[in-house]
Amino acid sequence: MNRLQVNHCRIQFIRSAPHGVSLIEMLVMISLISVIFTVGVTMLAFLMRVELQGTDRIHKSFNIQRLSKQFRQDIASARRASLISEKKQQRQKLKLDIGVDRFIIYSAGENSYGNFISREQIISDKLISRNEYPISEGQLHFRIENINQRQIASLQLKMTTDNSHENETVKMPYSTLQFDAVINRKYSYVINKEQ
């Protein structure tokens, strides 16, 4: 009986002995966790930056689409077009004669948020509406040509090349964008993209 109690106590002692972790194992685990955390944070920061650049590009493309559609509609409904140049600011304006005392004026501007193209609708020398299309930094040029007894108005945007992006898909695929439309003729327009 005494022998059984001794064996029983040994079994109890073996079962209740704590299993610990050595200091070296603990340091290895801490260093592995810190490496994984650093890689995760770096990847998250990179993905957030790429997502912001992609969103910015989508907004710019959307603004250019809106501008091209509105510009072509205005040119198609205009009776005449003329260029106005401001010598002080060295900027051009495109003035479209829509009807009796009705004009639409396109011009470039700049504010604290960046560059933009403005469209102003004027009736009897009163400003009725004003739209702004934010455009990335670049040069704006208007042109009016007479081809085959038709007057063609064009808006040309020269984009500055941006080499700050590591991701090729975020970069603008073109450097010059030009919208052409025939004055006073609907559905006669061309969009030219030049490299």
mmCIF file of C-alpha atoms in Angstrom:
data_model
loop_
_atom_site.group_PDB
_atom_site.id
_atom_site.type_symbol
_atom_site.label_atom_id
_atom_site.label_comp_id
_atom_site.label_asym_id
_atom_site.label_seq_id
_atom_site.Cartn_x
_atom_site.Cartn_y
_atom_site.Cartn_z
ATOM 1 C CA MET A 1 0.000 0.000 0.000
ATOM 2 C CA ASN A 2 2.832 2.303 0.822
ATOM 3 C CA ARG A 3 4.329 1.545 -2.571
ATOM 4 C CA LEU A 4 1.109 2.455 -4.369
ATOM 5 C CA GLN A 5 1.020 5.837 -2.690
ATOM 6 C CA VAL A 6 4.580 6.588 -3.753
ATOM 7 C CA ASN A 7 3.821 5.695 -7.401
ATOM 8 C CA HIS A 8 0.651 7.757 -7.261
ATOM 9 C CA CYS A 9 2.564 10.778 -5.927
ATOM 10 C CA ARG A 10 5.161 10.455 -8.693
ATOM 11 C CA ILE A 11 2.479 10.423 -11.355
ATOM 12 C CA GLN A 12 0.875 13.498 -9.826
ATOM 13 C CA PHE A 13 4.238 15.267 -9.717
ATOM 14 C CA ILE A 14 5.007 14.501 -13.382
ATOM 15 C CA ARG A 15 1.591 15.655 -14.551
ATOM 16 C CA SER A 16 1.616 18.926 -12.667
ATOM 17 C CA ALA A 17 5.167 19.938 -13.624
ATOM 18 C CA PRO A 18 4.973 23.251 -15.590
ATOM 19 C CA HIS A 19 6.212 23.360 -19.204
ATOM 20 C CA GLY A 20 8.029 26.679 -19.645
ATOM 21 C CA VAL A 21 9.576 28.560 -22.577
ATOM 22 C CA SER A 22 13.202 29.396 -22.555
ATOM 23 C CA LEU A 23 14.422 32.963 -22.932
ATOM 24 C CA ILE A 24 15.966 32.227 -26.347
ATOM 25 C CA GLU A 25 12.682 30.838 -27.706
ATOM 26 C CA MET A 26 10.830 33.882 -26.430
ATOM 27 C CA LEU A 27 13.319 36.305 -28.069
ATOM 28 C CA VAL A 28 13.070 34.416 -31.380
ATOM 29 C CA MET A 29 9.264 34.665 -31.292
ATOM 30 C CA ILE A 30 9.355 38.393 -30.480
ATOM 31 C CA SER A 31 11.797 39.084 -33.322
ATOM 32 C CA LEU A 32 9.670 37.070 -35.791
ATOM 33 C CA ILE A 33 6.524 38.915 -34.769
ATOM 34 C CA SER A 34 8.262 42.293 -35.141
ATOM 35 C CA VAL A 35 9.533 41.372 -38.643
ATOM 36 C CA ILE A 36 6.048 40.256 -39.728
ATOM 37 C CA PHE A 37 4.517 43.431 -38.271
ATOM 38 C CA THR A 38 7.068 45.652 -40.083
ATOM 39 C CA VAL A 39 6.463 43.936 -43.426
ATOM 40 C CA GLY A 40 2.687 44.195 -42.938
ATOM 41 C CA VAL A 41 2.781 47.910 -42.116
ATOM 42 C CA THR A 42 5.079 48.616 -45.091
ATOM 43 C CA MET A 43 2.787 46.728 -47.477
ATOM 44 C CA LEU A 44 -0.264 48.506 -46.093
ATOM 45 C CA ALA A 45 1.358 51.934 -46.566
ATOM 46 C CA PHE A 46 2.370 51.054 -50.154
ATOM 47 C CA LEU A 47 -1.128 49.814 -51.016
ATOM 48 C CA MET A 48 -2.734 52.925 -49.544
ATOM 49 C CA ARG A 49 -0.436 55.189 -51.580
ATOM 50 C CA VAL A 50 -1.167 53.271 -54.803
ATOM 51 C CA GLU A 51 -4.904 53.406 -54.043
ATOM 52 C CA LEU A 52 -4.768 57.196 -53.553
ATOM 53 C CA GLN A 53 -2.837 57.658 -56.797
ATOM 54 C CA GLY A 54 -5.302 55.446 -58.656
ATOM 55 C CA THR A 55 -8.281 57.334 -57.245
ATOM 56 C CA ASP A 56 -6.670 60.627 -58.250
ATOM 57 C CA ARG A 57 -6.191 59.340 -61.791
ATOM 58 C CA ILE A 58 -9.817 58.204 -61.986
ATOM 59 C CA HIS A 59 -10.994 61.668 -60.880
ATOM 60 C CA LYS A 60 -8.780 63.349 -63.504
ATOM 61 C CA SER A 61 -10.045 61.036 -66.239
ATOM 62 C CA PHE A 62 -13.644 61.661 -65.191
ATOM 63 C CA ASN A 63 -13.107 65.446 -65.300
ATOM 64 C CA ILE A 64 -11.551 65.197 -68.765
ATOM 65 C CA GLN A 65 -14.507 63.115 -69.981
ATOM 66 C CA ARG A 66 -16.996 65.634 -68.616
ATOM 67 C CA LEU A 67 -15.047 68.514 -70.165
ATOM 68 C CA SER A 68 -14.802 66.850 -73.584
ATOM 69 C CA LYS A 69 -18.524 66.049 -73.706
ATOM 70 C CA GLN A 70 -19.567 69.566 -72.629
ATOM 71 C CA PHE A 71 -17.051 71.233 -74.974
ATOM 72 C CA ARG A 72 -18.239 69.259 -78.001
ATOM 73 C CA GLN A 73 -21.906 69.955 -77.206
ATOM 74 C CA ASP A 74 -21.217 73.683 -76.862
ATOM 75 C CA ILE A 75 -19.233 73.828 -80.108
ATOM 76 C CA ALA A 76 -21.962 71.941 -81.980
ATOM 77 C CA SER A 77 -24.639 74.353 -80.765
ATOM 78 C CA ALA A 78 -22.572 77.547 -81.302
ATOM 79 C CA ARG A 79 -23.143 79.837 -84.284
ATOM 80 C CA ARG A 80 -19.673 81.378 -84.177
ATOM 81 C CA ALA A 81 -16.474 81.077 -82.196
ATOM 82 C CA SER A 82 -13.725 83.581 -81.497
ATOM 83 C CA LEU A 83 -10.495 83.686 -79.529
ATOM 84 C CA ILE A 84 -9.823 86.296 -76.876
ATOM 85 C CA SER A 85 -6.247 86.676 -75.680
ATOM 86 C CA GLU A 86 -5.280 88.403 -72.447
ATOM 87 C CA LYS A 87 -1.853 89.954 -72.731
ATOM 88 C CA LYS A 88 -1.431 90.519 -69.000
ATOM 89 C CA GLN A 89 -1.885 86.884 -68.026
ATOM 90 C CA GLN A 90 -0.850 85.422 -71.422
ATOM 91 C CA ARG A 91 -3.931 83.219 -71.452
ATOM 92 C CA GLN A 92 -6.463 82.461 -74.127
ATOM 93 C CA LYS A 93 -10.237 82.393 -73.912
ATOM 94 C CA LEU A 94 -12.658 80.807 -76.323
ATOM 95 C CA LYS A 95 -15.902 82.722 -76.799
ATOM 96 C CA LEU A 96 -18.855 80.889 -78.335
ATOM 97 C CA ASP A 97 -21.860 82.795 -79.716
ATOM 98 C CA ILE A 98 -24.878 80.613 -78.900
ATOM 99 C CA GLY A 99 -27.753 82.968 -79.717
ATOM 100 C CA VAL A 100 -29.045 86.480 -79.185
ATOM 101 C CA ASP A 101 -26.926 87.904 -76.334
ATOM 102 C CA ARG A 102 -25.989 84.359 -75.237
ATOM 103 C CA PHE A 103 -22.342 83.396 -74.932
ATOM 104 C CA ILE A 104 -20.237 80.614 -73.471
ATOM 105 C CA ILE A 105 -16.646 81.392 -72.508
ATOM 106 C CA TYR A 106 -13.976 78.768 -71.859
ATOM 107 C CA SER A 107 -10.807 79.831 -70.040
ATOM 108 C CA ALA A 108 -8.034 78.481 -67.848
ATOM 109 C CA GLY A 109 -7.617 79.404 -64.207
ATOM 110 C CA GLU A 110 -5.632 78.585 -61.130
ATOM 111 C CA ASN A 111 -6.463 78.588 -57.434
ATOM 112 C CA SER A 112 -5.069 77.095 -54.228
ATOM 113 C CA TYR A 113 -6.304 73.619 -55.238
ATOM 114 C CA GLY A 114 -4.584 73.631 -58.649
ATOM 115 C CA ASN A 115 -5.362 74.335 -62.293
ATOM 116 C CA PHE A 116 -8.820 74.216 -63.792
ATOM 117 C CA ILE A 117 -10.756 75.039 -66.947
ATOM 118 C CA SER A 118 -13.827 77.178 -66.409
ATOM 119 C CA ARG A 119 -16.980 77.333 -68.503
ATOM 120 C CA GLU A 120 -19.114 80.432 -68.053
ATOM 121 C CA GLN A 121 -22.565 80.882 -69.564
ATOM 122 C CA ILE A 122 -23.489 84.544 -70.064
ATOM 123 C CA ILE A 123 -26.883 85.915 -71.087
ATOM 124 C CA SER A 124 -27.252 89.687 -71.617
ATOM 125 C CA ASP A 125 -23.921 90.387 -69.884
ATOM 126 C CA LYS A 126 -25.012 88.467 -66.764
ATOM 127 C CA LEU A 127 -23.268 85.371 -65.533
ATOM 128 C CA ILE A 128 -25.844 82.575 -65.439
ATOM 129 C CA SER A 129 -23.697 79.552 -64.613
ATOM 130 C CA ARG A 130 -20.065 78.678 -64.060
ATOM 131 C CA ASN A 131 -18.528 75.200 -64.127
ATOM 132 C CA GLU A 132 -14.959 74.326 -63.225
ATOM 133 C CA TYR A 133 -13.152 71.233 -64.434
ATOM 134 C CA PRO A 134 -10.045 70.487 -62.337
ATOM 135 C CA ILE A 135 -7.190 69.506 -64.626
ATOM 136 C CA SER A 136 -3.712 68.377 -63.653
ATOM 137 C CA GLU A 137 -0.908 70.777 -64.349
ATOM 138 C CA GLY A 138 -0.489 71.417 -68.026
ATOM 139 C CA GLN A 139 -0.908 73.944 -70.821
ATOM 140 C CA LEU A 140 -4.225 74.846 -72.410
ATOM 141 C CA HIS A 141 -4.482 76.059 -75.993
ATOM 142 C CA PHE A 142 -7.563 76.911 -78.073
ATOM 143 C CA ARG A 143 -7.543 76.952 -81.866
ATOM 144 C CA ILE A 144 -10.084 77.774 -84.588
ATOM 145 C CA GLU A 145 -9.492 76.533 -88.145
ATOM 146 C CA ASN A 146 -11.423 76.788 -91.387
ATOM 147 C CA ILE A 147 -11.366 73.480 -93.279
ATOM 148 C CA ASN A 148 -13.596 72.741 -96.298
ATOM 149 C CA GLN A 149 -15.891 75.696 -95.555
ATOM 150 C CA ARG A 150 -16.386 74.490 -91.999
ATOM 151 C CA GLN A 151 -15.136 76.129 -88.875
ATOM 152 C CA ILE A 152 -13.486 73.704 -86.442
ATOM 153 C CA ALA A 153 -12.736 74.643 -82.852
ATOM 154 C CA SER A 154 -10.280 72.629 -80.793
ATOM 155 C CA LEU A 155 -9.112 72.516 -77.217
ATOM 156 C CA GLN A 156 -5.622 71.124 -76.645
ATOM 157 C CA LEU A 157 -4.245 70.059 -73.262
ATOM 158 C CA LYS A 158 -0.536 69.366 -72.907
ATOM 159 C CA MET A 159 0.017 67.346 -69.772
ATOM 160 C CA THR A 160 3.268 67.490 -67.857
ATOM 161 C CA THR A 161 4.938 64.114 -67.490
ATOM 162 C CA ASP A 162 4.859 62.773 -63.970
ATOM 163 C CA ASN A 163 7.665 60.367 -63.088
ATOM 164 C CA SER A 164 6.951 60.219 -59.365
ATOM 165 C CA HIS A 165 4.853 57.046 -59.583
ATOM 166 C CA GLU A 166 6.522 53.651 -59.272
ATOM 167 C CA ASN A 167 3.394 51.990 -60.591
ATOM 168 C CA GLU A 168 3.116 52.251 -64.397
ATOM 169 C CA THR A 169 -0.684 51.898 -64.351
ATOM 170 C CA VAL A 170 -1.070 55.141 -62.389
ATOM 171 C CA LYS A 171 0.786 57.259 -64.964
ATOM 172 C CA MET A 172 -1.148 59.165 -67.628
ATOM 173 C CA PRO A 173 -1.080 57.196 -70.906
ATOM 174 C CA TYR A 174 -0.785 60.322 -73.080
ATOM 175 C CA SER A 175 0.978 63.666 -73.010
ATOM 176 C CA THR A 176 -1.308 65.693 -75.323
ATOM 177 C CA LEU A 177 -5.082 65.546 -75.466
ATOM 178 C CA GLN A 178 -7.041 67.406 -78.126
ATOM 179 C CA PHE A 179 -10.801 67.781 -78.617
ATOM 180 C CA ASP A 180 -12.041 68.914 -82.037
ATOM 181 C CA ALA A 181 -15.607 69.735 -83.029
ATOM 182 C CA VAL A 182 -17.277 71.387 -86.011
ATOM 183 C CA ILE A 183 -19.044 74.625 -85.134
ATOM 184 C CA ASN A 184 -22.830 74.602 -85.615
ATOM 185 C CA ARG A 185 -22.915 70.955 -86.654
ATOM 186 C CA LYS A 186 -23.966 68.208 -84.279
ATOM 187 C CA TYR A 187 -22.203 64.837 -84.124
ATOM 188 C CA SER A 188 -19.162 66.067 -86.057
ATOM 189 C CA TYR A 189 -16.252 65.837 -83.699
ATOM 190 C CA VAL A 190 -13.020 63.993 -83.180
ATOM 191 C CA ILE A 191 -10.939 63.255 -80.108
ATOM 192 C CA ASN A 192 -7.216 63.053 -80.735
ATOM 193 C CA LYS A 193 -4.735 61.561 -78.289
ATOM 194 C CA GLU A 194 -1.105 62.120 -79.125
ATOM 195 C CA GLN A 195 1.869 60.524 -77.437
#
